[in-house]
Amino acid sequence: MTIKEVLIKVYGAEQKCPSCVNLPSSKETAEWLEAAIARKFPEQSFTISYINMESPETDEDTAFVEMMIEEDLFYPVVVIDGEVVAEGNPRLKTIFDYMEKSGYKAAV
């Protein structure tokens, strides 16, 4: 199976959402995810980016942030290849499962 390099976007804000007070910030979550994914799938390329919902840089990100606000999603919101896979406190298992479905092989 060929690996399709995934694009992971973590949308969030500097200020934590009210229900996420005891959790890491959205930016910290993005950094944590990057490290965890790199350990689980070593030497396999992926892209992860943090998008500050207060200042999105692209029209696509702006539209997504507007949808997040309209639907009251808990942030951070983790999007892989355009699909929302987690919101609030992301679960590594869910993200790892998605990576494996995309052809990534976990380190033993």
Tab-separated table of N, CA and C in Angstrom:
chain	number	residue	atom	x	y	z
A	1	MET	N	0.847	-1.183	0.000
A	1	MET	CA	0.000	0.000	0.000
A	1	MET	C	0.889	1.242	0.000
A	2	THR	N	0.560	2.184	-0.833
A	2	THR	CA	1.334	3.420	-0.881
A	2	THR	C	0.848	4.373	0.192
A	3	ILE	N	1.802	5.088	0.760
A	3	ILE	CA	1.456	6.057	1.798
A	3	ILE	C	1.098	7.382	1.135
A	4	LYS	N	-0.065	7.884	1.463
A	4	LYS	CA	-0.465	9.215	1.030
A	4	LYS	C	-0.114	10.144	2.187
A	5	GLU	N	0.804	11.073	1.948
A	5	GLU	CA	1.212	11.975	3.031
A	5	GLU	C	0.002	12.779	3.503
A	6	VAL	N	-0.278	12.692	4.795
A	6	VAL	CA	-1.440	13.392	5.335
A	6	VAL	C	-1.091	14.814	5.755
A	7	LEU	N	-2.099	15.652	5.682
A	7	LEU	CA	-2.006	17.031	6.145
A	7	LEU	C	-2.889	17.131	7.380
A	8	ILE	N	-2.268	17.464	8.499
A	8	ILE	CA	-2.985	17.590	9.769
A	8	ILE	C	-3.026	19.062	10.144
A	9	LYS	N	-4.229	19.568	10.365
A	9	LYS	CA	-4.390	20.951	10.813
A	9	LYS	C	-5.006	20.935	12.203
A	10	VAL	N	-4.438	21.745	13.073
A	10	VAL	CA	-4.967	21.887	14.425
A	10	VAL	C	-5.455	23.324	14.552
A	11	TYR	N	-6.763	23.488	14.628
A	11	TYR	CA	-7.367	24.816	14.753
A	11	TYR	C	-7.598	25.117	16.224
A	12	GLY	N	-7.257	26.324	16.634
A	12	GLY	CA	-7.470	26.696	18.017
A	12	GLY	C	-7.220	28.176	18.229
A	13	ALA	N	-7.128	28.557	19.479
A	13	ALA	CA	-6.930	29.963	19.837
A	13	ALA	C	-5.981	30.049	21.017
A	14	GLU	N	-5.435	31.219	21.201
A	14	GLU	CA	-4.545	31.458	22.342
A	14	GLU	C	-5.299	31.216	23.648
A	15	GLN	N	-6.524	31.724	23.699
A	15	GLN	CA	-7.349	31.543	24.889
A	15	GLN	C	-8.016	30.172	24.818
A	16	LYS	N	-7.962	29.425	25.903
A	16	LYS	CA	-8.575	28.099	25.932
A	16	LYS	C	-10.092	28.216	25.941
A	17	CYS	N	-10.741	27.202	25.379
A	17	CYS	CA	-12.200	27.205	25.440
A	17	CYS	C	-12.620	26.966	26.888
A	18	PRO	N	-13.788	27.457	27.290
A	18	PRO	CA	-14.217	27.376	28.687
A	18	PRO	C	-14.214	25.962	29.269
A	19	SER	N	-14.509	24.953	28.458
A	19	SER	CA	-14.548	23.591	28.988
A	19	SER	C	-13.191	22.903	28.951
A	20	CYS	N	-12.157	23.611	28.457
A	20	CYS	CA	-10.825	22.997	28.306
A	20	CYS	C	-9.795	23.618	29.242
A	21	VAL	N	-10.233	24.162	30.343
A	21	VAL	CA	-9.363	24.911	31.243
A	21	VAL	C	-8.157	24.104	31.727
A	22	ASN	N	-8.333	22.839	32.046
A	22	ASN	CA	-7.231	22.043	32.585
A	22	ASN	C	-6.410	21.324	31.517
A	23	LEU	N	-6.703	21.589	30.251
A	23	LEU	CA	-6.002	20.940	29.142
A	23	LEU	C	-4.929	21.861	28.578
A	24	PRO	N	-3.993	21.309	27.795
A	24	PRO	CA	-2.979	22.169	27.163
A	24	PRO	C	-3.631	23.105	26.149
A	25	SER	N	-2.909	24.157	25.786
A	25	SER	CA	-3.424	25.087	24.781
A	25	SER	C	-3.488	24.386	23.428
A	26	SER	N	-4.164	24.992	22.486
A	26	SER	CA	-4.274	24.426	21.146
A	26	SER	C	-2.905	24.303	20.493
A	27	LYS	N	-2.073	25.311	20.664
A	27	LYS	CA	-0.733	25.273	20.077
A	27	LYS	C	0.102	24.160	20.724
A	28	GLU	N	0.009	24.033	22.044
A	28	GLU	CA	0.718	22.955	22.742
A	28	GLU	C	0.218	21.586	22.271
A	29	THR	N	-1.078	21.485	22.012
A	29	THR	CA	-1.647	20.240	21.512
A	29	THR	C	-1.066	19.898	20.148
A	30	ALA	N	-0.935	20.897	19.275
A	30	ALA	CA	-0.348	20.675	17.946
A	30	ALA	C	1.086	20.172	18.074
A	31	GLU	N	1.859	20.768	18.970
A	31	GLU	CA	3.250	20.352	19.172
A	31	GLU	C	3.311	18.935	19.746
A	32	TRP	N	2.430	18.629	20.675
A	32	TRP	CA	2.364	17.303	21.290
A	32	TRP	C	1.993	16.255	20.243
A	33	LEU	N	0.994	16.564	19.413
A	33	LEU	CA	0.591	15.633	18.361
A	33	LEU	C	1.734	15.372	17.380
A	34	GLU	N	2.428	16.419	16.997
A	34	GLU	CA	3.538	16.270	16.059
A	34	GLU	C	4.596	15.319	16.616
A	35	ALA	N	4.950	15.502	17.880
A	35	ALA	CA	5.954	14.636	18.509
A	35	ALA	C	5.448	13.197	18.630
A	36	ALA	N	4.206	13.020	19.036
A	36	ALA	CA	3.645	11.677	19.220
A	36	ALA	C	3.541	10.936	17.884
A	37	ILE	N	3.109	11.619	16.849
A	37	ILE	CA	2.972	10.993	15.532
A	37	ILE	C	4.348	10.639	14.967
A	38	ALA	N	5.311	11.517	15.150
A	38	ALA	CA	6.671	11.250	14.659
A	38	ALA	C	7.276	10.029	15.364
A	39	ARG	N	6.972	9.846	16.653
A	39	ARG	CA	7.470	8.672	17.386
A	39	ARG	C	6.774	7.393	16.923
A	40	LYS	N	5.484	7.477	16.710
A	40	LYS	CA	4.692	6.294	16.333
A	40	LYS	C	4.974	5.858	14.898
A	41	PHE	N	5.216	6.842	14.022
A	41	PHE	CA	5.436	6.563	12.600
A	41	PHE	C	6.768	7.176	12.150
A	42	PRO	N	7.887	6.662	12.672
A	42	PRO	CA	9.186	7.265	12.363
A	42	PRO	C	9.526	7.167	10.873
A	43	GLU	N	10.229	8.181	10.412
A	43	GLU	CA	10.707	8.255	9.030
A	43	GLU	C	9.584	8.168	8.008
A	44	GLN	N	8.381	8.590	8.401
A	44	GLN	CA	7.247	8.660	7.486
A	44	GLN	C	6.756	10.102	7.495
A	45	SER	N	6.712	10.679	6.346
A	45	SER	CA	6.443	12.108	6.223
A	45	SER	C	4.963	12.452	6.419
A	46	PHE	N	4.725	13.516	7.141
A	46	PHE	CA	3.388	14.091	7.313
A	46	PHE	C	3.579	15.578	7.571
A	47	THR	N	2.521	16.336	7.394
A	47	THR	CA	2.580	17.776	7.649
A	47	THR	C	1.551	18.114	8.713
A	48	ILE	N	1.991	18.881	9.707
A	48	ILE	CA	1.063	19.338	10.747
A	48	ILE	C	1.208	20.850	10.864
A	49	SER	N	0.075	21.525	10.967
A	49	SER	CA	0.142	22.974	11.132
A	49	SER	C	-0.912	23.431	12.134
A	50	TYR	N	-0.553	24.466	12.863
A	50	TYR	CA	-1.458	25.079	13.834
A	50	TYR	C	-2.072	26.300	13.172
A	51	ILE	N	-3.372	26.412	13.212
A	51	ILE	CA	-4.069	27.572	12.653
A	51	ILE	C	-4.757	28.298	13.797
A	52	ASN	N	-4.326	29.543	14.024
A	52	ASN	CA	-4.944	30.373	15.053
A	52	ASN	C	-6.282	30.856	14.502
A	53	MET	N	-7.364	30.443	15.144
A	53	MET	CA	-8.692	30.787	14.633
A	53	MET	C	-8.996	32.285	14.712
A	54	GLU	N	-8.167	33.033	15.422
A	54	GLU	CA	-8.357	34.476	15.498
A	54	GLU	C	-7.716	35.193	14.309
A	55	SER	N	-6.836	34.486	13.576
A	55	SER	CA	-6.198	35.103	12.405
A	55	SER	C	-5.833	34.045	11.363
A	56	PRO	N	-6.860	33.378	10.787
A	56	PRO	CA	-6.572	32.382	9.747
A	56	PRO	C	-5.962	33.061	8.521
A	57	GLU	N	-5.090	32.329	7.830
A	57	GLU	CA	-4.350	32.937	6.731
A	57	GLU	C	-4.924	32.642	5.348
A	58	THR	N	-5.752	31.613	5.218
A	58	THR	CA	-6.301	31.275	3.903
A	58	THR	C	-7.824	31.349	3.935
A	59	ASP	N	-8.425	31.434	2.754
A	59	ASP	CA	-9.888	31.445	2.664
A	59	ASP	C	-10.472	30.137	3.184
A	60	GLU	N	-9.796	29.026	2.894
A	60	GLU	CA	-10.253	27.717	3.361
A	60	GLU	C	-10.269	27.675	4.889
A	61	ASP	N	-9.200	28.174	5.510
A	61	ASP	CA	-9.132	28.175	6.968
A	61	ASP	C	-10.153	29.140	7.561
A	62	THR	N	-10.361	30.274	6.919
A	62	THR	CA	-11.360	31.235	7.389
A	62	THR	C	-12.753	30.605	7.376
A	63	ALA	N	-13.080	29.910	6.287
A	63	ALA	CA	-14.389	29.250	6.179
A	63	ALA	C	-14.535	28.170	7.246
A	64	PHE	N	-13.458	27.430	7.509
A	64	PHE	CA	-13.531	26.381	8.524
A	64	PHE	C	-13.734	26.986	9.905
A	65	VAL	N	-13.012	28.060	10.206
A	65	VAL	CA	-13.149	28.722	11.504
A	65	VAL	C	-14.580	29.229	11.687
A	66	GLU	N	-15.176	29.802	10.639
A	66	GLU	CA	-16.559	30.266	10.729
A	66	GLU	C	-17.501	29.106	11.039
A	67	MET	N	-17.261	27.938	10.409
A	67	MET	CA	-18.074	26.758	10.678
A	67	MET	C	-17.875	26.296	12.124
A	68	MET	N	-16.620	26.343	12.613
A	68	MET	CA	-16.350	25.966	14.005
A	68	MET	C	-17.175	26.811	14.965
A	69	ILE	N	-17.212	28.107	14.707
A	69	ILE	CA	-17.938	29.038	15.573
A	69	ILE	C	-19.441	28.775	15.491
A	70	GLU	N	-19.961	28.615	14.265
A	70	GLU	CA	-21.393	28.377	14.071
A	70	GLU	C	-21.848	27.087	14.749
A	71	GLU	N	-21.018	26.049	14.684
A	71	GLU	CA	-21.402	24.749	15.233
A	71	GLU	C	-20.927	24.544	16.667
A	72	ASP	N	-20.331	25.589	17.271
A	72	ASP	CA	-19.844	25.520	18.650
A	72	ASP	C	-18.933	24.323	18.903
A	73	LEU	N	-17.978	24.106	18.005
A	73	LEU	CA	-17.023	23.018	18.203
A	73	LEU	C	-16.047	23.397	19.303
A	74	PHE	N	-15.652	22.408	20.096
A	74	PHE	CA	-14.649	22.634	21.128
A	74	PHE	C	-13.274	22.588	20.476
A	75	TYR	N	-12.461	23.557	20.781
A	75	TYR	CA	-11.125	23.538	20.200
A	75	TYR	C	-10.099	23.118	21.237
A	76	PRO	N	-8.991	22.548	20.800
A	76	PRO	CA	-8.562	22.477	19.421
A	76	PRO	C	-9.382	21.456	18.620
A	77	VAL	N	-9.509	21.749	17.322
A	77	VAL	CA	-10.146	20.833	16.386
A	77	VAL	C	-9.039	20.285	15.501
A	78	VAL	N	-8.941	18.965	15.422
A	78	VAL	CA	-7.914	18.317	14.609
A	78	VAL	C	-8.575	17.843	13.319
A	79	VAL	N	-8.031	18.331	12.198
A	79	VAL	CA	-8.558	17.992	10.884
A	79	VAL	C	-7.447	17.296	10.106
A	80	ILE	N	-7.746	16.119	9.586
A	80	ILE	CA	-6.772	15.400	8.761
A	80	ILE	C	-7.361	15.260	7.366
A	81	ASP	N	-6.632	15.796	6.395
A	81	ASP	CA	-7.070	15.757	4.997
A	81	ASP	C	-8.523	16.203	4.841
A	82	GLY	N	-8.889	17.273	5.541
A	82	GLY	CA	-10.214	17.860	5.406
A	82	GLY	C	-11.296	17.211	6.256
A	83	GLU	N	-10.977	16.178	7.010
A	83	GLU	CA	-11.960	15.481	7.834
A	83	GLU	C	-11.701	15.756	9.311
A	84	VAL	N	-12.730	16.203	10.034
A	84	VAL	CA	-12.594	16.432	11.472
A	84	VAL	C	-12.456	15.073	12.152
A	85	VAL	N	-11.324	14.876	12.854
A	85	VAL	CA	-11.105	13.604	13.538
A	85	VAL	C	-11.126	13.754	15.053
A	86	ALA	N	-11.036	14.981	15.551
A	86	ALA	CA	-11.077	15.188	17.003
A	86	ALA	C	-11.396	16.643	17.308
A	87	GLU	N	-12.053	16.837	18.439
A	87	GLU	CA	-12.257	18.203	18.945
A	87	GLU	C	-12.149	18.166	20.451
A	88	GLY	N	-11.687	19.284	21.007
A	88	GLY	CA	-11.478	19.337	22.452
A	88	GLY	C	-10.193	18.632	22.814
A	89	ASN	N	-10.284	17.560	23.548
A	89	ASN	CA	-9.121	16.791	23.975
A	89	ASN	C	-8.929	15.618	23.009
A	90	PRO	N	-8.029	15.727	22.014
A	90	PRO	CA	-7.901	14.671	21.011
A	90	PRO	C	-7.337	13.374	21.597
A	91	ARG	N	-7.809	12.264	21.090
A	91	ARG	CA	-7.337	10.939	21.492
A	91	ARG	C	-6.328	10.457	20.459
A	92	LEU	N	-5.155	10.079	20.939
A	92	LEU	CA	-4.110	9.609	20.027
A	92	LEU	C	-4.568	8.389	19.238
A	93	LYS	N	-5.292	7.477	19.870
A	93	LYS	CA	-5.727	6.266	19.183
A	93	LYS	C	-6.530	6.602	17.932
A	94	THR	N	-7.420	7.559	18.019
A	94	THR	CA	-8.239	7.958	16.872
A	94	THR	C	-7.355	8.492	15.753
A	95	ILE	N	-6.397	9.320	16.110
A	95	ILE	CA	-5.508	9.916	15.115
A	95	ILE	C	-4.584	8.847	14.531
A	96	PHE	N	-4.052	7.979	15.369
A	96	PHE	CA	-3.188	6.896	14.885
A	96	PHE	C	-3.957	5.965	13.944
A	97	ASP	N	-5.207	5.660	14.283
A	97	ASP	CA	-6.022	4.803	13.417
A	97	ASP	C	-6.184	5.432	12.032
A	98	TYR	N	-6.428	6.725	12.002
A	98	TYR	CA	-6.575	7.421	10.723
A	98	TYR	C	-5.271	7.354	9.939
A	99	MET	N	-4.149	7.554	10.618
A	99	MET	CA	-2.848	7.494	9.958
A	99	MET	C	-2.631	6.102	9.354
A	100	GLU	N	-2.946	5.062	10.109
A	100	GLU	CA	-2.763	3.691	9.624
A	100	GLU	C	-3.672	3.403	8.424
A	101	LYS	N	-4.893	3.934	8.439
A	101	LYS	CA	-5.792	3.767	7.290
A	101	LYS	C	-5.241	4.468	6.048
A	102	SER	N	-4.399	5.471	6.265
A	102	SER	CA	-3.781	6.192	5.145
A	102	SER	C	-2.488	5.524	4.682
A	103	GLY	N	-2.134	4.384	5.297
A	103	GLY	CA	-0.982	3.626	4.848
A	103	GLY	C	0.267	3.743	5.715
A	104	TYR	N	0.187	4.480	6.795
A	104	TYR	CA	1.349	4.619	7.686
A	104	TYR	C	1.534	3.331	8.478
A	105	LYS	N	2.777	2.992	8.728
A	105	LYS	CA	3.114	1.783	9.489
A	105	LYS	C	3.678	2.191	10.846
A	106	ALA	N	3.055	1.700	11.903
A	106	ALA	CA	3.501	2.030	13.262
A	106	ALA	C	4.820	1.342	13.571
A	107	ALA	N	5.669	2.026	14.337
A	107	ALA	CA	6.925	1.440	14.801
A	107	ALA	C	6.603	0.365	15.825
A	108	VAL	N	7.395	-0.669	15.850
A	108	VAL	CA	7.163	-1.777	16.787
A	108	VAL	C	7.768	-1.476	18.126
